[in-house]
Each structure stands twice: as C-alpha cells, then as structure tokens.
XYZ file of C-alpha atoms in Angstrom:
119
model
C 0.012 0.047 0.195
C 1.192 3.565 -0.847
C -0.219 6.729 0.594
C -0.044 9.927 -1.410
C -1.343 13.629 -0.907
C -1.509 16.019 -3.748
C -3.744 18.724 -5.382
C -5.180 17.173 -8.529
C -6.621 18.850 -11.756
C -8.301 17.590 -14.439
C -5.822 16.236 -17.242
C -5.313 18.791 -20.167
C -2.110 17.326 -21.558
C 0.242 14.161 -21.647
C 2.755 15.970 -19.384
C 0.504 16.700 -16.550
C 1.777 15.334 -13.260
C -1.169 14.834 -10.881
C -4.497 14.929 -12.713
C -7.786 13.097 -13.360
C -8.562 11.552 -16.744
C -12.047 10.367 -16.060
C -13.804 8.850 -12.831
C -11.982 5.633 -13.073
C -8.425 6.749 -13.926
C -5.921 9.357 -12.742
C -2.304 10.280 -12.897
C -0.116 10.911 -9.958
C 3.545 11.785 -10.336
C 3.315 11.039 -14.100
C 2.199 7.292 -13.231
C -1.268 6.092 -14.265
C -3.757 4.575 -11.924
C -6.961 2.810 -12.686
C -9.626 2.294 -9.973
C -10.493 -1.429 -9.949
C -13.963 -2.699 -11.044
C -15.527 0.348 -12.545
C -16.103 1.944 -15.836
C -16.578 5.755 -16.329
C -18.295 8.092 -18.910
C -15.688 9.950 -20.929
C -15.390 13.716 -21.044
C -13.250 13.546 -24.215
C -13.890 10.953 -26.957
C -17.481 10.766 -25.733
C -20.082 9.058 -27.753
C -22.650 11.900 -27.352
C -23.150 15.091 -25.430
C -24.843 13.505 -22.643
C -21.718 11.175 -22.081
C -19.254 14.267 -22.292
C -21.543 16.071 -19.670
C -21.641 12.934 -17.228
C -17.853 12.413 -17.664
C -17.094 15.958 -17.064
C -19.160 15.812 -13.619
C -17.712 12.450 -12.685
C -14.229 13.402 -13.302
C -14.687 16.637 -11.005
C -16.154 14.417 -8.484
C -12.880 12.093 -8.407
C -10.597 15.312 -8.602
C -12.378 16.671 -5.570
C -12.105 13.201 -3.531
C -8.513 12.810 -4.502
C -7.559 16.372 -3.489
C -9.311 16.292 -0.140
C -7.165 14.034 2.008
C -4.466 11.513 1.961
C -5.087 8.587 -0.545
C -4.197 4.956 -0.089
C -3.345 3.208 -3.293
C -3.151 -0.799 -3.244
C -2.182 -2.483 -6.418
C -4.634 -5.469 -7.052
C -3.148 -8.690 -8.684
C -3.951 -9.200 -12.247
C -5.348 -12.450 -13.545
C -2.879 -12.559 -16.440
C 0.342 -10.470 -16.940
C -1.003 -9.473 -20.573
C -3.943 -7.861 -18.753
C -3.503 -4.104 -18.892
C -3.744 -1.605 -17.230
C -2.980 -2.791 -13.628
C -5.661 -1.526 -11.418
C -5.654 -0.311 -7.734
C -8.060 -0.274 -4.858
C -8.056 3.691 -4.053
C -9.308 4.908 -0.779
C -9.671 8.281 0.933
C -10.044 8.434 4.839
C -10.767 4.739 4.674
C -13.553 4.998 2.079
C -13.238 2.974 -1.282
C -13.619 5.468 -3.958
C -14.868 3.059 -6.677
C -17.657 2.057 -4.209
C -18.430 5.598 -3.381
C -18.497 6.675 -7.158
C -20.871 3.809 -7.755
C -23.055 4.664 -5.173
C -23.310 8.219 -6.268
C -24.097 7.023 -9.883
C -21.053 8.461 -11.584
C -19.656 5.248 -12.820
C -20.811 1.746 -13.622
C -19.608 -1.739 -12.431
C -17.430 -3.561 -15.015
C -19.298 -6.463 -14.038
C -22.308 -5.127 -15.850
C -20.774 -5.142 -19.298
C -20.499 -2.221 -21.588
C -22.308 0.833 -20.062
C -24.540 2.962 -22.392
C -24.172 6.472 -21.421
C -25.754 7.840 -24.649
C -29.150 6.290 -24.037
C-alpha cells in the first residue's frame, strides 16, 4: 500500500503530473492509476453530449475526492500479465472510491458489461 497527498487537476496534456482523466483513472507523479472494477463516462472522445457532460461531472467528483485528503493506493493482482492496465484499490479516509462513485451514480460496475451512457 502507498499513501499519497496532492492537489489534482483535470488532465489537459500528456505531461500533466497529478490529474484526473475520468472517474476511473488518474495520474499521480506521471504514473497512471485505474480504479478497480468500474468504468466511467468520458469527457473527451465521448459518444454523445450526454456522456461528455456525465464524464465532466464524474471526473470533477474524483478530482475533489483525491484532493481532499491522503489517498491510499493498493495494487491488485492481475489475472494475467497481458491484462492491462494494472488496477488499484483507491481509498480516501478509509472510503473506497470505486464504491463511493458507484453509490453516487457517477460510474458503472465492469461486471455489468458495456455501459450505455448515450441512451
């Protein structure tokens, strides 16, 4: 487990150091992190305007949570080495962020297959 603390922005360029891509992935110190078990709407490369709006709101929520307190990162084992990207359990103040974002309706479980953000 690794603990980090930083202010996060929304990713604008490949060189951004600490930023949020979407509600399921972020960059810290130029390294990519993906929250385990969830999929998020995209603010960029969205399939429709509705997904773009949902993606912006969801990314902003993750940014707020990551910037609010110390963040604990726990790497989870991958079923196969070829599977990418590696995923992490991410928690703030002991709260699992994937579970919190699911409960708030910002993301969907990967177990439910492909989400339909543009319905």
